[in-house]
PDB file of C-alpha atoms in Angstrom:
ATOM      1  CA  LEU N   1     -12.794  14.073   3.821  1.00 45.00           C
ATOM      2  CA  GLY N   2     -15.134  15.439   6.547  1.00 48.00           C
ATOM      3  CA  GLU N   3     -13.702  18.953   6.229  1.00 54.00           C
ATOM      4  CA  LEU N   4     -14.564  19.966   2.580  1.00 53.00           C
ATOM      5  CA  PRO N   5     -16.431  23.109   3.312  1.00 54.00           C
ATOM      6  CA  ARG N   6     -13.383  24.586   5.104  1.00 56.00           C
ATOM      7  CA  ALA N   7     -10.806  23.911   2.267  1.00 52.00           C
ATOM      8  CA  ALA N   8     -11.493  27.302   0.614  1.00 55.00           C
ATOM      9  CA  SER N   9     -10.986  29.371   3.777  1.00 65.00           C
ATOM     10  CA  VAL N  10      -7.481  28.143   4.144  1.00 69.00           C
ATOM     11  CA  GLN N  11      -6.539  28.588   0.498  1.00 80.00           C
ATOM     12  CA  PRO N  12      -4.486  25.300  -0.014  1.00 87.00           C
ATOM     13  CA  TRP N  13      -2.435  24.730  -2.957  1.00 92.00           C
ATOM     14  CA  ALA N  14      -2.725  21.023  -2.548  1.00 95.00           C
ATOM     15  CA  VAL N  15      -5.217  18.631  -0.830  1.00 94.00           C
ATOM     16  CA  LEU N  16      -3.979  15.115   0.632  1.00 93.00           C
ATOM     17  CA  ALA N  17      -6.811  12.681   0.803  1.00 90.00           C
ATOM     18  CA  THR N  18      -6.105   9.380   2.353  1.00 82.00           C
ATOM     19  CA  SER N  19      -9.040   7.671   4.196  1.00 65.00           C
ATOM     20  CA  ASP N  20      -9.182   4.011   3.497  1.00 60.00           C
ATOM     21  CA  LEU N  21      -8.066   4.119  -0.087  1.00 56.00           C
ATOM     22  CA  ALA N  22      -4.541   2.609   0.497  1.00 59.00           C
ATOM     23  CA  VAL N  23      -5.741  -0.281   2.716  1.00 66.00           C
ATOM     24  CA  ARG N  24      -5.952  -3.579   0.927  1.00 66.00           C
ATOM     25  CA  GLY N  25      -9.040  -5.661   1.223  1.00 61.00           C
ATOM     26  CA  THR N  26     -11.245  -2.653   1.843  1.00 59.00           C
ATOM     27  CA  ARG N  27     -13.765  -1.051  -0.326  1.00 61.00           C
ATOM     28  CA  PRO N  28     -13.346   2.564  -1.183  1.00 62.00           C
ATOM     29  CA  LEU N  29     -16.455   3.655   0.795  1.00 60.00           C
ATOM     30  CA  GLU N  30     -15.869   7.314   0.542  1.00 75.00           C
ATOM     31  CA  GLY N  31     -15.411   7.332  -3.138  1.00 83.00           C
ATOM     32  CA  ALA N  32     -18.437   9.474  -3.818  1.00 86.00           C
ATOM     33  CA  ARG N  33     -17.047  12.189  -1.531  1.00 87.00           C
ATOM     34  CA  LEU N  34     -13.627  11.910  -2.906  1.00 90.00           C
ATOM     35  CA  LEU N  35     -14.832  12.393  -6.338  1.00 92.00           C
ATOM     36  CA  ALA N  36     -16.591  15.501  -5.159  1.00 92.00           C
ATOM     37  CA  LEU N  37     -13.398  16.765  -3.654  1.00 93.00           C
ATOM     38  CA  ALA N  38     -11.715  16.113  -7.150  1.00 95.00           C
ATOM     39  CA  HIS N  39     -14.286  18.342  -8.813  1.00 96.00           C
ATOM     40  CA  ARG N  40     -13.977  21.003  -6.270  1.00 94.00           C
ATOM     41  CA  CYS N  41     -10.117  21.045  -6.582  1.00 96.00           C
ATOM     42  CA  ALA N  42     -10.494  21.199 -10.239  1.00 97.00           C
ATOM     43  CA  ASN N  43     -12.664  24.109 -10.162  1.00 95.00           C
ATOM     44  CA  GLU N  44     -10.377  26.000  -7.678  1.00 93.00           C
ATOM     45  CA  GLY N  45      -6.995  25.135  -9.251  1.00 95.00           C
ATOM     46  CA  ILE N  46      -5.857  23.000  -6.367  1.00 96.00           C
ATOM     47  CA  THR N  47      -3.747  19.807  -6.668  1.00 98.00           C
ATOM     48  CA  LEU N  48      -5.345  16.686  -5.322  1.00 97.00           C
ATOM     49  CA  VAL N  49      -3.217  13.863  -4.067  1.00 97.00           C
ATOM     50  CA  THR N  50      -4.787  10.513  -3.063  1.00 95.00           C
ATOM     51  CA  PHE N  51      -3.882   6.919  -3.008  1.00 94.00           C
ATOM     52  CA  SER N  52      -5.054   3.396  -4.301  1.00 93.00           C
ATOM     53  CA  THR N  53      -3.682  -0.135  -4.187  1.00 92.00           C
ATOM     54  CA  ASP N  54      -2.443  -2.898  -6.260  1.00 94.00           C
ATOM     55  CA  GLU N  55      -5.892  -4.460  -6.285  1.00 91.00           C
ATOM     56  CA  VAL N  56      -6.654  -2.698  -9.495  1.00 95.00           C
ATOM     57  CA  PHE N  57      -4.534  -5.422 -11.431  1.00 96.00           C
ATOM     58  CA  GLY N  58      -5.261  -9.039 -11.816  1.00 92.00           C
ATOM     59  CA  GLY N  59      -2.869 -11.783 -10.935  1.00 91.00           C
ATOM     60  CA  ASP N  60      -2.120 -13.314 -14.234  1.00 91.00           C
ATOM     61  CA  ALA N  61       0.932 -11.219 -15.267  1.00 93.00           C
ATOM     62  CA  GLU N  62       4.384 -12.674 -15.297  1.00 93.00           C
ATOM     63  CA  ALA N  63       6.189  -9.551 -14.074  1.00 96.00           C
ATOM     64  CA  PRO N  64       5.261  -6.836 -11.640  1.00 97.00           C
ATOM     65  CA  HIS N  65       2.666  -4.130 -12.984  1.00 98.00           C
ATOM     66  CA  CYS N  66       3.739  -0.808 -14.125  1.00 98.00           C
ATOM     67  CA  GLU N  67       2.061   2.547 -14.395  1.00 98.00           C
ATOM     68  CA  SER N  68       1.698   2.165 -18.218  1.00 97.00           C
ATOM     69  CA  GLU N  69      -0.149  -1.143 -17.867  1.00 97.00           C
ATOM     70  CA  THR N  70      -3.866  -1.075 -18.226  1.00 96.00           C
ATOM     71  CA  PRO N  71      -5.423  -2.321 -14.968  1.00 96.00           C
ATOM     72  CA  THR N  72      -7.514  -5.588 -15.246  1.00 93.00           C
ATOM     73  CA  PRO N  73      -8.863  -6.093 -11.780  1.00 93.00           C
ATOM     74  CA  ASP N  74     -10.234  -9.553 -11.022  1.00 88.00           C
ATOM     75  CA  LEU N  75     -11.851  -8.954  -7.601  1.00 85.00           C
ATOM     76  CA  PRO N  76     -15.140  -6.853  -7.011  1.00 86.00           C
ATOM     77  CA  HIS N  77     -13.263  -4.233  -4.594  1.00 83.00           C
ATOM     78  CA  GLY N  78     -10.531  -3.936  -7.231  1.00 88.00           C
ATOM     79  CA  ARG N  79     -12.996  -3.101  -9.901  1.00 91.00           C
ATOM     80  CA  GLU N  80     -14.440  -0.532  -7.699  1.00 89.00           C
ATOM     81  CA  ARG N  81     -11.092   0.988  -7.146  1.00 90.00           C
ATOM     82  CA  HIS N  82     -10.304   1.121 -10.779  1.00 94.00           C
ATOM     83  CA  ASP N  83     -13.715   2.694 -11.471  1.00 93.00           C
ATOM     84  CA  LEU N  84     -12.857   5.465  -8.967  1.00 92.00           C
ATOM     85  CA  GLU N  85      -9.335   5.861 -10.284  1.00 95.00           C
ATOM     86  CA  ARG N  86     -10.841   6.551 -13.795  1.00 96.00           C
ATOM     87  CA  ALA N  87     -13.440   8.930 -12.542  1.00 96.00           C
ATOM     88  CA  LEU N  88     -10.835  10.875 -10.423  1.00 96.00           C
ATOM     89  CA  LEU N  89      -8.590  11.004 -13.382  1.00 98.00           C
ATOM     90  CA  ALA N  90     -11.421  12.365 -15.618  1.00 98.00           C
ATOM     91  CA  ALA N  91     -12.321  14.851 -12.993  1.00 98.00           C
ATOM     92  CA  THR N  92      -9.079  16.796 -12.650  1.00 98.00           C
ATOM     93  CA  ARG N  93      -5.873  16.918 -14.657  1.00 96.00           C
ATOM     94  CA  ASP N  94      -4.178  18.183 -11.491  1.00 98.00           C
ATOM     95  CA  LEU N  95      -4.165  14.975  -9.782  1.00 98.00           C
ATOM     96  CA  LEU N  96      -1.427  12.844  -8.234  1.00 98.00           C
ATOM     97  CA  LEU N  97      -2.640   9.237  -7.546  1.00 97.00           C
ATOM     98  CA  VAL N  98      -0.139   7.005  -6.020  1.00 97.00           C
ATOM     99  CA  ARG N  99      -0.843   3.204  -5.859  1.00 96.00           C
ATOM    100  CA  THR N 100       0.655   1.133  -2.913  1.00 94.00           C
ATOM    101  CA  GLY N 101       1.603  -2.399  -2.043  1.00 93.00           C
ATOM    102  CA  VAL N 102       1.267  -4.016   1.070  1.00 92.00           C
ATOM    103  CA  LEU N 103       1.546  -1.206   3.706  1.00 90.00           C
ATOM    104  CA  LEU N 104       4.163  -1.392   6.373  1.00 91.00           C
ATOM    105  CA  GLU N 105       3.478   1.166   9.426  1.00 85.00           C
ATOM    106  CA  PRO N 106       6.455   1.104  11.702  1.00 78.00           C
ATOM    107  CA  GLY N 107       5.335   0.887  15.213  1.00 69.00           C
ATOM    108  CA  VAL N 108       2.185  -1.044  14.535  1.00 71.00           C
ATOM    109  CA  VAL N 109       2.674  -4.311  16.400  1.00 67.00           C
ATOM    110  CA  ASP N 110      -0.534  -6.113  15.043  1.00 71.00           C
ATOM    111  CA  ASP N 111      -0.065  -5.978  11.208  1.00 82.00           C
ATOM    112  CA  GLY N 112       0.162  -9.349   9.320  1.00 87.00           C
ATOM    113  CA  PHE N 113       4.084  -9.838   9.658  1.00 89.00           C
ATOM    114  CA  MET N 114       3.750  -9.046  13.318  1.00 88.00           C
ATOM    115  CA  ARG N 115       0.952 -11.509  13.802  1.00 88.00           C
ATOM    116  CA  VAL N 116       3.278 -14.153  12.188  1.00 90.00           C
ATOM    117  CA  LEU N 117       5.990 -13.270  14.602  1.00 90.00           C
ATOM    118  CA  SER N 118       3.550 -13.425  17.608  1.00 90.00           C
ATOM    119  CA  ALA N 119       2.492 -16.873  16.488  1.00 91.00           C
ATOM    120  CA  LEU N 120       6.131 -18.021  16.119  1.00 92.00           C
ATOM    121  CA  ARG N 121       6.865 -16.852  19.547  1.00 91.00           C
ATOM    122  CA  SER N 122       4.061 -18.821  21.037  1.00 92.00           C
ATOM    123  CA  GLY N 123       5.458 -21.895  19.402  1.00 93.00           C
ATOM    124  CA  ALA N 124       3.077 -22.243  16.564  1.00 91.00           C
ATOM    125  CA  ARG N 125       3.992 -23.657  13.052  1.00 92.00           C
ATOM    126  CA  LEU N 126       2.398 -21.577  10.342  1.00 91.00           C
ATOM    127  CA  ARG N 127       1.379 -22.121   6.625  1.00 90.00           C
ATOM    128  CA  VAL N 128       1.544 -18.795   4.554  1.00 91.00           C
ATOM    129  CA  PRO N 129       0.745 -18.373   0.974  1.00 90.00           C
ATOM    130  CA  ASP N 130       3.554 -18.633  -1.524  1.00 92.00           C
ATOM    131  CA  ASP N 131       1.603 -17.918  -4.682  1.00 92.00           C
ATOM    132  CA  GLU N 132       0.535 -14.182  -3.861  1.00 92.00           C
ATOM    133  CA  ILE N 133       3.495 -12.158  -5.114  1.00 95.00           C
ATOM    134  CA  VAL N 134       3.439  -8.615  -3.631  1.00 95.00           C
ATOM    135  CA  SER N 135       5.442  -5.488  -3.091  1.00 96.00           C
ATOM    136  CA  LEU N 136       5.755  -3.416  -0.055  1.00 96.00           C
ATOM    137  CA  SER N 137       5.084   0.330   0.861  1.00 95.00           C
ATOM    138  CA  SER N 138       6.490   1.585   3.945  1.00 94.00           C
ATOM    139  CA  VAL N 139       4.124   4.412   5.171  1.00 93.00           C
ATOM    140  CA  PRO N 140       6.990   6.894   6.156  1.00 94.00           C
ATOM    141  CA  HIS N 141       8.881   6.353   2.883  1.00 96.00           C
ATOM    142  CA  LEU N 142       5.684   6.523   0.976  1.00 96.00           C
ATOM    143  CA  LEU N 143       4.466   9.745   2.433  1.00 94.00           C
ATOM    144  CA  ASP N 144       8.075  11.266   1.917  1.00 96.00           C
ATOM    145  CA  ALA N 145       8.093  10.158  -1.822  1.00 97.00           C
ATOM    146  CA  THR N 146       4.683  11.383  -2.306  1.00 96.00           C
ATOM    147  CA  LEU N 147       5.457  14.887  -1.080  1.00 96.00           C
ATOM    148  CA  ASP N 148       8.592  14.964  -3.072  1.00 96.00           C
ATOM    149  CA  LEU N 149       6.609  13.910  -6.188  1.00 97.00           C
ATOM    150  CA  LEU N 150       4.007  16.807  -5.489  1.00 97.00           C
ATOM    151  CA  ILE N 151       6.557  19.352  -4.840  1.00 96.00           C
ATOM    152  CA  ASP N 152       8.363  18.432  -8.180  1.00 96.00           C
ATOM    153  CA  GLY N 153       5.220  18.989  -9.916  1.00 96.00           C
ATOM    154  CA  GLU N 154       4.536  15.358 -10.875  1.00 97.00           C
ATOM    155  CA  ARG N 155       0.965  14.444 -11.701  1.00 98.00           C
ATOM    156  CA  GLY N 156      -0.957  11.329 -12.859  1.00 98.00           C
ATOM    157  CA  VAL N 157      -0.477   7.769 -11.666  1.00 98.00           C
ATOM    158  CA  TRP N 158       2.607   6.671  -9.917  1.00 98.00           C
ATOM    159  CA  HIS N 159       3.549   3.380  -8.056  1.00 98.00           C
ATOM    160  CA  GLY N 160       4.649   4.014  -4.435  1.00 96.00           C
ATOM    161  CA  THR N 161       6.267   0.849  -3.735  1.00 97.00           C
ATOM    162  CA  HIS N 162       9.979  -0.455  -2.762  1.00 97.00           C
ATOM    163  CA  ARG N 163      11.878  -2.073  -5.555  1.00 95.00           C
ATOM    164  CA  GLY N 164      11.379  -5.816  -5.387  1.00 95.00           C
ATOM    165  CA  ALA N 165       8.711  -8.437  -5.348  1.00 97.00           C
ATOM    166  CA  ALA N 166       8.265 -11.528  -3.108  1.00 97.00           C
ATOM    167  CA  SER N 167       5.657 -13.927  -2.020  1.00 95.00           C
ATOM    168  CA  LEU N 168       4.073 -13.519   1.519  1.00 93.00           C
ATOM    169  CA  PHE N 169       5.641 -16.844   2.470  1.00 94.00           C
ATOM    170  CA  GLU N 170       9.261 -15.445   1.546  1.00 97.00           C
ATOM    171  CA  LEU N 171       8.494 -12.097   3.266  1.00 96.00           C
ATOM    172  CA  SER N 172       7.156 -13.885   6.384  1.00 95.00           C
ATOM    173  CA  ARG N 173      10.277 -16.064   6.703  1.00 97.00           C
ATOM    174  CA  ARG N 174      12.653 -12.920   6.124  1.00 97.00           C
ATOM    175  CA  VAL N 175      10.631 -11.141   8.905  1.00 95.00           C
ATOM    176  CA  ALA N 176      11.231 -14.073  11.119  1.00 96.00           C
ATOM    177  CA  GLU N 177      14.973 -13.951  10.252  1.00 97.00           C
ATOM    178  CA  LEU N 178      15.189 -10.309  10.915  1.00 96.00           C
ATOM    179  CA  ALA N 179      13.441 -10.800  14.366  1.00 93.00           C
ATOM    180  CA  GLY N 180      15.551 -13.632  15.449  1.00 94.00           C
ATOM    181  CA  ALA N 181      12.568 -16.105  15.262  1.00 94.00           C
ATOM    182  CA  GLU N 182      12.613 -19.423  13.554  1.00 94.00           C
ATOM    183  CA  PRO N 183      11.692 -19.188   9.859  1.00 95.00           C
ATOM    184  CA  GLY N 184      11.691 -22.958   9.509  1.00 95.00           C
ATOM    185  CA  SER N 185       8.368 -22.956  11.428  1.00 95.00           C
ATOM    186  CA  ILE N 186       6.780 -21.221   8.485  1.00 95.00           C
ATOM    187  CA  SER N 187       5.896 -23.452   5.519  1.00 94.00           C
ATOM    188  CA  ALA N 188       4.154 -22.723   2.302  1.00 93.00           C
ATOM    189  CA  GLY N 189       0.362 -23.073   2.112  1.00 87.00           C
ATOM    190  CA  ARG N 190      -2.929 -21.681   2.342  1.00 80.00           C
ATOM    191  CA  ALA N 191      -3.808 -22.111   6.021  1.00 70.00           C
ATOM    192  CA  LEU N 192      -2.955 -18.439   7.043  1.00 70.00           C
ATOM    193  CA  HIS N 193      -3.127 -15.184   5.281  1.00 74.00           C
ATOM    194  CA  PRO N 194      -1.252 -12.774   7.465  1.00 75.00           C
ATOM    195  CA  TRP N 195      -3.711 -10.074   7.013  1.00 71.00           C
ATOM    196  CA  GLY N 196      -6.724 -12.205   7.260  1.00 69.00           C
ATOM    197  CA  LEU N 197      -7.735 -11.397   3.699  1.00 70.00           C
ATOM    198  CA  GLU N 198      -8.886 -13.471   0.910  1.00 69.00           C
ATOM    199  CA  SER N 199      -5.879 -15.100  -0.729  1.00 70.00           C
ATOM    200  CA  ARG N 200      -4.996 -13.667  -4.144  1.00 82.00           C
ATOM    201  CA  PRO N 201      -2.751 -16.016  -6.100  1.00 88.00           C
ATOM    202  CA  GLY N 202      -0.655 -14.572  -8.749  1.00 93.00           C
ATOM    203  CA  MET N 203       1.320 -11.409  -9.556  1.00 96.00           C
ATOM    204  CA  ARG N 204       0.113  -8.574  -7.385  1.00 94.00           C
ATOM    205  CA  ALA N 205       3.350  -6.606  -7.178  1.00 97.00           C
ATOM    206  CA  LEU N 206       3.905  -3.188  -8.461  1.00 97.00           C
ATOM    207  CA  ALA N 207       6.864  -1.781 -10.269  1.00 97.00           C
ATOM    208  CA  SER N 208       7.546   1.764 -11.941  1.00 96.00           C
ATOM    209  CA  ASP N 209       8.415   2.564 -15.425  1.00 94.00           C
ATOM    210  CA  ARG N 210       8.554   6.249 -14.384  1.00 94.00           C
ATOM    211  CA  ALA N 211      10.968   6.317 -11.351  1.00 90.00           C
ATOM    212  CA  TRP N 212      11.784   4.552  -7.919  1.00 86.00           C
ATOM    213  CA  PRO N 213      11.516   7.152  -5.355  1.00 88.00           C
ATOM    214  CA  MET N 214      11.637   4.797  -2.406  1.00 94.00           C
ATOM    215  CA  PRO N 215      14.396   2.529  -1.128  1.00 94.00           C
ATOM    216  CA  PRO N 216      14.728  -1.020  -1.792  1.00 95.00           C
ATOM    217  CA  MET N 217      12.361  -3.634  -0.295  1.00 96.00           C
ATOM    218  CA  ALA N 218      14.997  -5.152   2.070  1.00 96.00           C
ATOM    219  CA  VAL N 219      15.615  -1.647   3.616  1.00 95.00           C
ATOM    220  CA  ALA N 220      11.859  -1.135   4.401  1.00 94.00           C
ATOM    221  CA  LEU N 221      11.429  -4.609   5.828  1.00 94.00           C
ATOM    222  CA  ALA N 222      14.475  -4.390   8.162  1.00 95.00           C
ATOM    223  CA  GLU N 223      13.201  -0.780   9.328  1.00 93.00           C
ATOM    224  CA  HIS N 224       9.769  -2.247   9.983  1.00 91.00           C
ATOM    225  CA  VAL N 225      10.942  -5.119  12.108  1.00 92.00           C
ATOM    226  CA  ALA N 226      13.222  -2.781  14.055  1.00 91.00           C
ATOM    227  CA  ALA N 227      10.425  -0.267  14.710  1.00 87.00           C
ATOM    228  CA  ALA N 228       8.024  -3.183  15.807  1.00 82.00           C
ATOM    229  CA  ALA N 229      10.568  -4.540  18.154  1.00 81.00           C
ATOM    230  CA  LEU N 230      10.950  -1.106  19.794  1.00 77.00           C
ATOM    231  CA  ALA N 231       7.297  -0.578  19.977  1.00 72.00           C
ATOM    232  CA  ARG N 232       6.944  -4.087  21.724  1.00 70.00           C
ATOM    233  CA  ARG N 233       9.559  -3.231  24.079  1.00 69.00           C
ATOM    234  CA  ASP N 234       8.285   0.308  24.728  1.00 64.00           C
ATOM    235  CA  PRO N 235       4.607   1.064  23.656  1.00 61.00           C
ATOM    236  CA  SER N 236       5.039   4.622  24.180  1.00 62.00           C
ATOM    237  CA  ALA N 237       7.701   4.869  21.416  1.00 56.00           C
ATOM    238  CA  ALA N 238       5.075   3.723  18.708  1.00 54.00           C
TER     239      ALA N 238
END
């Protein structure tokens, strides 16, 4: 977002704005600048692509949240994200806004699931929340799917998650199994949130009533564990 004055000189047909907008637990600090970018893109006929998170939804639903559902955020930063989403949608019709779940960045060895594995390897026993139901977004698949949607001319709100929903507890145990660690050392509870975030009990997962452009959750999780194992053995491969 720091390169706004240079956008016109390269005559882009689309602008991809990421910043911190897809990171759970953070506030969209650059919202004002992103909104300014949206207005500029609208004036110049340029498509804007950006991201949001599952935090725009509350946790009281019984099923994962779809694009057609009206957001009802229950946390302050979720309300800020929703306000920014609405402002962006009002600023430009040529907008592709993709909401994400818990991000998986293959090769990053210090994300929440990898912290769980590190603790297990040290012999620790962990308690991980079983009442926060989430979906996953692998960054490589997310970017591939987003570019496909952009090229296909899709606009509006899309959910960029892998099919499936599970608790952080279930996912942590699955990661342990995939990595050859001891899943029995993980029990359900509130003592540890893998991302160091405020626990958000309830249904936080995203689904789609438009399309599923990304592979199933199990595929993304297996790829993530494999990439993290490679990065751990050979940091230069990350």
